[in-house]
Coordinates of C-alpha atoms in Angstrom, one line a residue:
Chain A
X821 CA 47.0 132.4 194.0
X822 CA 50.5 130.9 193.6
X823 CA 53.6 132.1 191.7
X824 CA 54.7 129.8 188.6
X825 CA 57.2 127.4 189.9
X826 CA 60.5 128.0 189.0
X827 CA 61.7 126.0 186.3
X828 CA 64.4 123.3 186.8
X829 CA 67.4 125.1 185.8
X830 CA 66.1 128.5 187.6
X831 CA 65.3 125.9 190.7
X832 CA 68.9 124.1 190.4
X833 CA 71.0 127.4 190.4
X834 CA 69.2 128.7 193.1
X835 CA 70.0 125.7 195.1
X836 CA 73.6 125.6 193.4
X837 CA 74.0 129.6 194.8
X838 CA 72.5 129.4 197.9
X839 CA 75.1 129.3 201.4
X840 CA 75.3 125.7 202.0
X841 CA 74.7 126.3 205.9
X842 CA 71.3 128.3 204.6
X843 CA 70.6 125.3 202.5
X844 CA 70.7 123.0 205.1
X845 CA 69.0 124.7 207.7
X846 CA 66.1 124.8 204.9
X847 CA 66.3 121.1 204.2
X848 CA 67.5 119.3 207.2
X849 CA 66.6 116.2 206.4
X850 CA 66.7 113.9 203.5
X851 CA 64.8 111.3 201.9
X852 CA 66.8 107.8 201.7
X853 CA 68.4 108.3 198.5
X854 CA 71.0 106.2 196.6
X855 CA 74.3 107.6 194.8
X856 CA 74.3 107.2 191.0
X857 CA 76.9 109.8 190.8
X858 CA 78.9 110.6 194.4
X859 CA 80.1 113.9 195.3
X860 CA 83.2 114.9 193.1
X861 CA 84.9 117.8 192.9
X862 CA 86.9 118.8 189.7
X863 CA 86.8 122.3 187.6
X864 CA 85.0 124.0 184.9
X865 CA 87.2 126.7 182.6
X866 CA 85.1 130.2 182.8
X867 CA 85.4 131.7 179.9
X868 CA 84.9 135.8 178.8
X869 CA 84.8 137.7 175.6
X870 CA 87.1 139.3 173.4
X871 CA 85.7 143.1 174.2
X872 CA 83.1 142.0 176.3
X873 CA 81.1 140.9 173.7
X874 CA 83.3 139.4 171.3
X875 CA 84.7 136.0 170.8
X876 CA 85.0 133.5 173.6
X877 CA 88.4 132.8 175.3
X878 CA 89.7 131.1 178.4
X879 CA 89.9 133.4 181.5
X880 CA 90.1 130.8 184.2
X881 CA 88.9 127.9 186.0
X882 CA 86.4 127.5 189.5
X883 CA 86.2 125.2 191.6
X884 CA 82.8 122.7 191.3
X885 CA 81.3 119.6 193.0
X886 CA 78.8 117.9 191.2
X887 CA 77.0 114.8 192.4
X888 CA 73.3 112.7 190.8
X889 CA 71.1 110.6 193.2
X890 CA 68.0 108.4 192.8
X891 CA 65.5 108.8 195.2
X892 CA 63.6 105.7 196.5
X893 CA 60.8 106.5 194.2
X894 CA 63.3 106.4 191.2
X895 CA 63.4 110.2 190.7
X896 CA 66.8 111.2 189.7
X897 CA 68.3 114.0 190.7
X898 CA 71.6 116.3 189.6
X899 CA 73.5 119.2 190.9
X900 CA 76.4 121.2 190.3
X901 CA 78.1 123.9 192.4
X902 CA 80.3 126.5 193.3
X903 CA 83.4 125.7 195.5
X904 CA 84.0 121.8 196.8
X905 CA 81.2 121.4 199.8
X906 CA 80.4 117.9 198.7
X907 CA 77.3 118.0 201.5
X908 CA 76.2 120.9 199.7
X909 CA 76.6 119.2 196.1
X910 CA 74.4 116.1 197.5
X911 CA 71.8 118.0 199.5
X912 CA 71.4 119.9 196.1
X913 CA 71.1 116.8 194.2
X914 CA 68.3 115.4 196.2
X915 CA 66.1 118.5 196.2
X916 CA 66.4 118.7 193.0
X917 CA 65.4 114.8 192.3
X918 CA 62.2 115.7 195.0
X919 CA 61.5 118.9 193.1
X920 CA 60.7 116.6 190.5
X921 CA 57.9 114.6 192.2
X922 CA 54.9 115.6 193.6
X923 CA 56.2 117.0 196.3
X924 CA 57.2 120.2 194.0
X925 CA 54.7 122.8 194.4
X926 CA 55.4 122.5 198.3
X927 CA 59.2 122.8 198.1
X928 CA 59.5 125.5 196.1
X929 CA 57.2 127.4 198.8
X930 CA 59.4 126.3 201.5
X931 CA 62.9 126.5 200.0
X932 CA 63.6 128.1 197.0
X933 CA 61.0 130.9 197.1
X934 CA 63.2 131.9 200.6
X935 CA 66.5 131.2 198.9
X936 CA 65.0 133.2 195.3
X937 CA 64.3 136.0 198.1
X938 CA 67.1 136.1 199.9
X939 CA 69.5 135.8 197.2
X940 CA 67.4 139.3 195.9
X941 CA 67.5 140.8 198.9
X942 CA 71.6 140.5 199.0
X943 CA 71.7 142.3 195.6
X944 CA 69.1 144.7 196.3
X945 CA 71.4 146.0 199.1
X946 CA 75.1 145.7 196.9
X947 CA 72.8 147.2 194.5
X948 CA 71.7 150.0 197.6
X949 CA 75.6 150.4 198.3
X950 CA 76.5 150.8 194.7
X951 CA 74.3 153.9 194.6
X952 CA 75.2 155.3 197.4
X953 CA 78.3 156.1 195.7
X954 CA 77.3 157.4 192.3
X955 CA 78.4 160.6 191.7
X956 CA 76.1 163.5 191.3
X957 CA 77.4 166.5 189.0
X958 CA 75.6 169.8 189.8
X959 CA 75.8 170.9 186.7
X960 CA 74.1 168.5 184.3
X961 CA 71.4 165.9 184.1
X962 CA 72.3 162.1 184.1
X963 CA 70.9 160.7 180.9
X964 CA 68.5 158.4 182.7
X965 CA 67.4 161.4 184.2
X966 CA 65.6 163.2 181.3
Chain B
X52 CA 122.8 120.2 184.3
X53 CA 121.2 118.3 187.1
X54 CA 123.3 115.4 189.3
X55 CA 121.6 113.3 192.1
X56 CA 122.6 114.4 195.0
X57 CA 122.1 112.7 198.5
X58 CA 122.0 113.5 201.8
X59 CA 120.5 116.3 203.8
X60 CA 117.4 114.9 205.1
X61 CA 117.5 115.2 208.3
X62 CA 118.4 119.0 207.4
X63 CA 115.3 119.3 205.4
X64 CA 113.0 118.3 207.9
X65 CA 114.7 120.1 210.8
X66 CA 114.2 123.5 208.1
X67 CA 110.8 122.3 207.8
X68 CA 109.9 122.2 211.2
X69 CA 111.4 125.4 211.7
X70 CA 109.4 126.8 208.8
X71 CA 106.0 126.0 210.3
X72 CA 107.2 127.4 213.7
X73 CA 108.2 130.8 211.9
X74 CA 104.6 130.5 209.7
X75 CA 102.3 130.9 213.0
X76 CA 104.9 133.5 214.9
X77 CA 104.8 134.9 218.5
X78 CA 102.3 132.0 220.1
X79 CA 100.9 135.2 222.5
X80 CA 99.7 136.3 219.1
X81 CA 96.1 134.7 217.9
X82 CA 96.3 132.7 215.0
X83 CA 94.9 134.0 211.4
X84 CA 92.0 131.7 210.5
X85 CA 91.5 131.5 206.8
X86 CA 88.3 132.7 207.1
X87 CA 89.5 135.8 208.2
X88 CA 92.3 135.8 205.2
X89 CA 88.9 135.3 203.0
X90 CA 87.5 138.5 204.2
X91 CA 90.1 141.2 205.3
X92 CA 92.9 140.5 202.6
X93 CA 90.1 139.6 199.9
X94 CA 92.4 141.6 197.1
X95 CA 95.3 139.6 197.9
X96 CA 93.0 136.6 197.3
X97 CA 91.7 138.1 194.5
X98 CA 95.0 138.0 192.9
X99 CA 96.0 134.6 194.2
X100 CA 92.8 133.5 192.7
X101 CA 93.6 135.3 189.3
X102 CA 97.5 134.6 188.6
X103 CA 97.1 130.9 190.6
X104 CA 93.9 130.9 187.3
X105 CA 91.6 128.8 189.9
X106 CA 88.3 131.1 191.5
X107 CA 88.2 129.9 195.0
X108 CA 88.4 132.0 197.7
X109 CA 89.1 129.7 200.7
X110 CA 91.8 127.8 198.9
X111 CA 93.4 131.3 198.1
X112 CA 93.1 132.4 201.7
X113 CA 94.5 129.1 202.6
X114 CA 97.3 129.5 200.3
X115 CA 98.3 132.7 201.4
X116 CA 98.2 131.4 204.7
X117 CA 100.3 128.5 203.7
X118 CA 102.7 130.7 202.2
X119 CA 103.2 133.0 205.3
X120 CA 101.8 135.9 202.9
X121 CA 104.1 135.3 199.9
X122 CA 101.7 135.7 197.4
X123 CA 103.7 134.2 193.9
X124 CA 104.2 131.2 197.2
X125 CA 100.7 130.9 197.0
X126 CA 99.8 131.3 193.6
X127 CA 102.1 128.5 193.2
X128 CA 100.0 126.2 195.6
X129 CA 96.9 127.3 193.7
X130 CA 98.7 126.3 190.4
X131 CA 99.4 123.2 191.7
X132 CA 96.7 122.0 193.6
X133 CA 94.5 123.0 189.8
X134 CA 96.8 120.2 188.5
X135 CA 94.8 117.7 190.7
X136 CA 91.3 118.2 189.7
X137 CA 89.2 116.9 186.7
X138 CA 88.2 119.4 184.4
X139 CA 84.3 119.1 184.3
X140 CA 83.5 121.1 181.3
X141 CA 83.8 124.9 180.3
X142 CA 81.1 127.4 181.2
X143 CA 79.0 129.4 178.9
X144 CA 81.2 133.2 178.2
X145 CA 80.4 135.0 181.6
X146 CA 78.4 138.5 180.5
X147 CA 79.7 141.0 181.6
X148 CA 77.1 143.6 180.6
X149 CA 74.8 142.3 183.0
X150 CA 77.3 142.3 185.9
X151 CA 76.1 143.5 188.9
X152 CA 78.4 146.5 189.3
X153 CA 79.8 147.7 192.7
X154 CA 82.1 150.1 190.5
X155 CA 81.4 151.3 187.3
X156 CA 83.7 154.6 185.6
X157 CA 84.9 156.1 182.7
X158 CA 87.2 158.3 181.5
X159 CA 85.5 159.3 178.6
X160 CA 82.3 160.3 179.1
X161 CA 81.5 162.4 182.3
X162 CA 77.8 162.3 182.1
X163 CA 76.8 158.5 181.2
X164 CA 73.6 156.2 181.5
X165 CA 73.9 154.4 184.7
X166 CA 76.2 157.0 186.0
X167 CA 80.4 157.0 187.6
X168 CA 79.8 154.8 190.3
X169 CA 82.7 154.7 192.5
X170 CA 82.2 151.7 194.4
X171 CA 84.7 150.7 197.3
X172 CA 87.7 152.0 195.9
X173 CA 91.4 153.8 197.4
X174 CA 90.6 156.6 194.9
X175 CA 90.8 160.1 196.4
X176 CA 91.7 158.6 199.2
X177 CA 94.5 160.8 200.9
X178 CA 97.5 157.8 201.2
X179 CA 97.8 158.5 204.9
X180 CA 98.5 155.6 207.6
X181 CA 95.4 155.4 209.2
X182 CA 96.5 154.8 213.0
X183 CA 92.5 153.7 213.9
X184 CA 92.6 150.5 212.4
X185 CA 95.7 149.4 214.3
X186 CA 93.5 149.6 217.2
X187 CA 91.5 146.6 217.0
X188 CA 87.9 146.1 217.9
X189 CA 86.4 149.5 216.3
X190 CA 83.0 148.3 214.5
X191 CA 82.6 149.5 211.0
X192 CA 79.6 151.8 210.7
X193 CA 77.7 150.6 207.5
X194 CA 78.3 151.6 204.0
X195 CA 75.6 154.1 203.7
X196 CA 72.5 153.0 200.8
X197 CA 70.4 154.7 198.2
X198 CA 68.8 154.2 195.6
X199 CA 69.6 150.9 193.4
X200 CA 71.3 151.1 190.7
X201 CA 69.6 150.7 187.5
X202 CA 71.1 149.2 183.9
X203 CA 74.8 149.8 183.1
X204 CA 75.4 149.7 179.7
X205 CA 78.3 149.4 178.1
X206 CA 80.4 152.4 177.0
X207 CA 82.2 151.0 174.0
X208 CA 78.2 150.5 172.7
X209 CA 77.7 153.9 172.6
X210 CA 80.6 154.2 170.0
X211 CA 79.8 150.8 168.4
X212 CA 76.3 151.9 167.6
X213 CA 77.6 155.0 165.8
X214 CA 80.2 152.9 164.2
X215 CA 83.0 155.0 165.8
X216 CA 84.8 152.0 167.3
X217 CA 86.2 148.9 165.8
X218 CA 83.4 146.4 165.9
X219 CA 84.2 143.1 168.3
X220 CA 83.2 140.1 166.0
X221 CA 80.9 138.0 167.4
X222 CA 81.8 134.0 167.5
X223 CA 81.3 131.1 169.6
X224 CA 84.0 129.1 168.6
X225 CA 85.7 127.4 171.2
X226 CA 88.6 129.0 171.8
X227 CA 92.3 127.4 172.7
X228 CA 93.7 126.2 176.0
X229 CA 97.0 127.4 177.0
X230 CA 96.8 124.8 179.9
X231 CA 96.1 122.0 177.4
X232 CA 98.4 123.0 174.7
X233 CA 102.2 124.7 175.1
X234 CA 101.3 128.2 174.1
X235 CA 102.6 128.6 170.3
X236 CA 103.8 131.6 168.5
X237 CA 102.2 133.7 167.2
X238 CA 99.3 133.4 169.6
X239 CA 95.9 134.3 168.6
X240 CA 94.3 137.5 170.4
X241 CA 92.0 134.6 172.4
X242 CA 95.3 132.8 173.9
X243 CA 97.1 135.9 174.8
X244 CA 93.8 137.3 176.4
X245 CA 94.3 133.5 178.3
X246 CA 98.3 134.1 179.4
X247 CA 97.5 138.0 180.8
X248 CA 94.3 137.5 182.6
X249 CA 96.7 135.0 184.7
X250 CA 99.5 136.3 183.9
X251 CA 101.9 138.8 186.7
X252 CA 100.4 141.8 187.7
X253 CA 103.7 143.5 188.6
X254 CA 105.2 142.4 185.2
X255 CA 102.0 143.7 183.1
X256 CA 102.0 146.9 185.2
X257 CA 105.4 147.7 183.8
X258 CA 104.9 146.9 180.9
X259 CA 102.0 148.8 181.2
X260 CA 103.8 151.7 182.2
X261 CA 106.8 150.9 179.4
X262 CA 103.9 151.8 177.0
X263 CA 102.4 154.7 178.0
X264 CA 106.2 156.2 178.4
X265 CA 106.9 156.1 175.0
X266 CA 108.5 152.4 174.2
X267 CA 105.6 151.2 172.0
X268 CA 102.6 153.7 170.7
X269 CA 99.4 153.4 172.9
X270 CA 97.5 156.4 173.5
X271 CA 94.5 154.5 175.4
X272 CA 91.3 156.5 177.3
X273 CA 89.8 153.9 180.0
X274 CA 86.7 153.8 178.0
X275 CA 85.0 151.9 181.0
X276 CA 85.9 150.3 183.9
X277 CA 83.5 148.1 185.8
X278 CA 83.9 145.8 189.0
X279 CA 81.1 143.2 190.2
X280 CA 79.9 139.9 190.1
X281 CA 78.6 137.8 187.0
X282 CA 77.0 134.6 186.9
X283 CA 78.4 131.6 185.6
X284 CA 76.4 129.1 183.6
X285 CA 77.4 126.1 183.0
X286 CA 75.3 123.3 180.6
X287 CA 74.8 120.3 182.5
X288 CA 75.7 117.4 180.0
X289 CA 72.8 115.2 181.6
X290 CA 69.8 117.2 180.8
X291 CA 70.7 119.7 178.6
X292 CA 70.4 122.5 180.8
X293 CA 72.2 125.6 181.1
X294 CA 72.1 126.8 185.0
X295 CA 73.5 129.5 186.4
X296 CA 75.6 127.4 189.5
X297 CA 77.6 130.4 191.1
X298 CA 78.9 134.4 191.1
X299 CA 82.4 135.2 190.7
X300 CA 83.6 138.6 191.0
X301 CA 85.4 140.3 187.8
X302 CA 87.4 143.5 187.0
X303 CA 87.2 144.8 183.2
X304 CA 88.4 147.6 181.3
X305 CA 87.7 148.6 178.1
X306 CA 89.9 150.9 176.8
X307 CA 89.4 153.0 173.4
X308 CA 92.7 153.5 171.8
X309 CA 93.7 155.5 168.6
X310 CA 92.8 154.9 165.5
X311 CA 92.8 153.0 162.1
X312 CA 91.5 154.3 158.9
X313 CA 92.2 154.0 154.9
X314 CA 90.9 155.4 152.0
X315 CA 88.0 152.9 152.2
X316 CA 87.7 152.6 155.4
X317 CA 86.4 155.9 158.0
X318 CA 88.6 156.5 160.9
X319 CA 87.6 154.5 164.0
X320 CA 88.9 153.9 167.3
X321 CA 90.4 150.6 168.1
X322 CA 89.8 148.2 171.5
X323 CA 91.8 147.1 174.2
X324 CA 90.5 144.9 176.9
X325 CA 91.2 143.6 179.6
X326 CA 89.3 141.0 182.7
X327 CA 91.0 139.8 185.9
X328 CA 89.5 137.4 187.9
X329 CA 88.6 139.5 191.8
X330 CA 88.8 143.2 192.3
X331 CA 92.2 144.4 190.8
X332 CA 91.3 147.2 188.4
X333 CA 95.6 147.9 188.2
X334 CA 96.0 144.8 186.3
X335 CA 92.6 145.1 184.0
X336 CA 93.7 148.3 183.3
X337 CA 97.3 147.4 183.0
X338 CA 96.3 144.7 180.3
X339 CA 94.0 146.0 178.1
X340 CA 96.8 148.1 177.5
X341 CA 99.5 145.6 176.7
X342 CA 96.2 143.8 174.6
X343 CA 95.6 147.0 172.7
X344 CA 99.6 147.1 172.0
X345 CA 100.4 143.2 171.3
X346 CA 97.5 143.5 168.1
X347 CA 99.6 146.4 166.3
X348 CA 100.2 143.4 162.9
X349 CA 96.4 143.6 162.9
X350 CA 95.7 147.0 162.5
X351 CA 98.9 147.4 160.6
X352 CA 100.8 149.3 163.0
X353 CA 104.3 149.4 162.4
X354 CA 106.5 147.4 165.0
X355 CA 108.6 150.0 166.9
X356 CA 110.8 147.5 168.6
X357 CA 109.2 147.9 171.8
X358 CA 109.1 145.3 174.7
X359 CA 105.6 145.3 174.8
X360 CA 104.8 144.8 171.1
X361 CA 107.0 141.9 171.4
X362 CA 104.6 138.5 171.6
X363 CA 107.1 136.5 172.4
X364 CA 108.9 138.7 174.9
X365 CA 105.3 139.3 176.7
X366 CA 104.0 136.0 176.6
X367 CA 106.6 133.6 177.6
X368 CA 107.8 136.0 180.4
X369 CA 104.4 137.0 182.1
X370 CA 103.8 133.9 183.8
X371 CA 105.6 133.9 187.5
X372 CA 105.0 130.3 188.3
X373 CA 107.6 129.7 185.2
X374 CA 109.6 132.7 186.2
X375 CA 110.4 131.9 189.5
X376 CA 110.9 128.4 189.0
X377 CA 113.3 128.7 186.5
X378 CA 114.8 132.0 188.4
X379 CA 115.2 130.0 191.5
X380 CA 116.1 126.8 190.2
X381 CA 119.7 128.2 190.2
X382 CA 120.0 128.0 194.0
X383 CA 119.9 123.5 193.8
X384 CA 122.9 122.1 193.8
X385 CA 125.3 122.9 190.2
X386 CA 128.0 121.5 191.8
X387 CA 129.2 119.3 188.8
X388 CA 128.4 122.6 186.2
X389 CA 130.3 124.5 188.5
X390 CA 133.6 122.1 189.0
X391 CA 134.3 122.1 185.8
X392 CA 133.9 126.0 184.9
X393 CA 135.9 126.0 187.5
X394 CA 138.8 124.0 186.1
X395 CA 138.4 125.8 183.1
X396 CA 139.2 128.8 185.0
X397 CA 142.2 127.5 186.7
X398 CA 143.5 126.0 183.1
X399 CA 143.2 129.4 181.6
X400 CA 145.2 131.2 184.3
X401 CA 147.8 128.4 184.5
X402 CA 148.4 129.3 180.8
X403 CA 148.5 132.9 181.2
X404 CA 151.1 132.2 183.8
X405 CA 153.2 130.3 181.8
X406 CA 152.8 132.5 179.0
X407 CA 153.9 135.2 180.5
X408 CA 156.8 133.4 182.2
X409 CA 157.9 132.9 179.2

């Protein structure tokens, strides 16, 4: 029995979120690879809503390195990410090109099921934290409660 | 007026060499690493990160390190160094209702689904110096845990649903870019949203404040108030693909204000809001109040003269990059302006003299 592997965007932001040194102690090494896009860092404008749900406006920018690579095999590769590690941006790039070979079903056992669980284990606790400080009123019934 | 001046180099560099001894202090003393900036004075990068309108923590921690802890110093830096980069693309509107809260109140509604979750906050805290943390070493014990937190929903949907608040219309249309365009009067709601969330938190605060005292009519109730992270997706032009490629942490606050109505139209209450980029629930709060009270043409409120319903008087003075520049470029050399005001002075007195010689 195997989960459903992730699909590519799911795979690409978990590679994108996970802690570059966590990344790289997952993938150590990489396959010969060539650059068809080398690591650049530049900006992307986040944008919010008017009300939360409104229309969109500009809030503010991030940082983001993005980088593409072609693997020997000629799977090509992308990935963008948080913050200007450009070893980050190109390991990124290439798991993503590998994750797109046969070589799939493996990786996504040894690196982005561990990443997917980690990253779920780090909001379970905030999460844990959180509710630690709810408040309880002794005289009524929260509505999730009934 | 400006004239070249020249001269004074060797000065400069002698003050600038003096300036990076006085930035690291008493050498006995360890040095800050930035890392440690990142993590012990996170709201102070929070704000660097917010007014300097670029979300990255280590170049805010550096800058405030840069900047020997002046902050508008450092928002500077940030302003300038976001100059440099190439701008990739624009993410997808960050959701807010699916942030995953570490604070979540409101003011209106005591009992609510999801619950007041207080979060890491000063509240009800008692103000006093805490003499333990000056002793250094003392290991935090950890923040205790329970059970998760389930879905948050948002407040102002309660009163939306019932059609007791303004509705928020929905659009996707791409919405201007004050850092693309000189910001034009009148601004649309989206633009102002644009020059507040970066805009001083000291000089939103008052004006804030300025409302709430009686110069301009808001009567606001913090509807909701909620502090977390959201993701950010981003399309990736190449394939098509919308990925979620990092978490930043946002303040918002809703606030539900007073109301409009007609003879066609049922009374409803009316929306301010505000979101700051890091944990700073003064400033959300601070401008979904001066939102609520720049959009009185819209909801045909009548203009009381106050600062804060003033766009123009709001917008082109909440920006402290162009503040202090233009504030501080009075202390470079005037020397010509000055020479002949100056003169003038002298003329007028010489011919008051005579005047009254004679």
């Amino acid at each position: 029995m195997s989960a459903p592997l992730p699909t590519r965007a799911e795979a690409m932001g978990l590679l994108a979120r996970a802690r570059p040194e966590t990344l790289a102690e997952l993938a150590p090494d990489l396959p010969g690879h060539t650059m068809l896009r080398a690591p650049e860092t530049g900006a992307v404008m986040v944008q919010g809503r008017q009300g939360g749900t409104g229309a969109p406006f500009n809030l503010g920018e991030m940082t983001v390195t993005r980088c593409a690579v072609r693997l020997e095999c000629g799977a090509i590769g992308h990935a963008w990410v948080q913050g200007r590690d450009k070893g980050h941006a190109r390991r990124a790039a290439v798991l993503d090109a590998l994750l797109q070979t046969d070589r799939a079903a493996e990786l996504a056992a040894a690196i982005l099921a561990p990443l997917a669980a980690a990253e779920a284990a780090s909001h379970e606790a905030q999460s844990r934290r959180a509710g630690a400080t709810r408040v309880e009123f002794f005289t009524m019934v929260r509505g999730e409660d009934e | 007026m400006y004239v070249a001046v020249k001269g004074g180099e060797q000065a400069i560099d002698n003050a600038h060499a003096w300036l990076a001894e006085s930035r690291r202090g008493d050498v006995a003393i360890p040095e800050l690493s930035v890392a440690q900036i990142r993590e012990q004075m996170a709201l102070a990068v929070g704000r660097v990160m917010a007014e300097g309108s670029l979300y990255d923590a280590d170049l805010a921690a550096l800058a405030i390190k840069q900047a020997r802890g002046d902050l508008i110093e450092a928002i500077f830096l940030i302003r300038a160094y976001r100059t440099t980069l190439p701008r990739f693309g624009a993410s997808r509107p960050v959701d807010t209702g699916a942030m995953a809260a570490i604070r979540r109140i409101s003011a209106t509604y005591k009992d609510l689904p999801g619950g007041q979750v207080l979060g890491p906050t000063f509240d009800y805290t008692h103000r006093l110096l805490d003499f333990a943390l000056a002793a250094e070493g003392a290991a935090e014990s950890p923040a205790p845990q329970a059970a998760a937190l389930g879905p948050v929903p948002r407040v102002t949907g309660f009163l939306d649903r019932e059609g007791l608040i303004e509705p928020e219309p929905a659009s996707d249309a791409p919405p201007p870019d004050l850092t693309r365009e000189p910001l034009e009067l009148p601004a649309s709601r989206a633009l102002r949203l644009q020059s507040l969330a970066r805009g001083d938190e000291g000089f939103l605060l008052s004006l804030a404040y300025s409302s709430q005292r009686g110069f301009g009519r808001t009567h606001p109730f913090v509807g909701e108030l909620r502090i977390g992270e959201v993701m950010v997706e981003v399309e990736i032009p190449e394939l098509g693909l919308s990925v979620a490629i990092g978490a930043i942490t946002l303040t918002e606050c809703e606030t539900v204000n007073q109301f409009t109505g007609s003879k066609t139209q049922p009374a409803q209450f009316t929306r301010g809001y505000g979101l700051v980029m890091g944990q700073s629930e003064r400033k959300a709060i601070a401008m979904s109040l001066v939102d609520r009270a720049l959009r009185w043409q819209e909801l045909g409120e009548e203009d009381t003269g106050a600062p804060v319903q003033d766009q123009e008087f709001v917008l082109m003075h909440a920006d402290n990059i162009q503040a202090t520049g233009f504030l501080e470029h009075i202390k470079l050399p005037h020397y010509v302006d000055f020479q002949s005001e100056l003169e003038l002075v002298r003329r007028l007195r010489a011919g008051a003299a005579q005047e009254a010689a004679e």
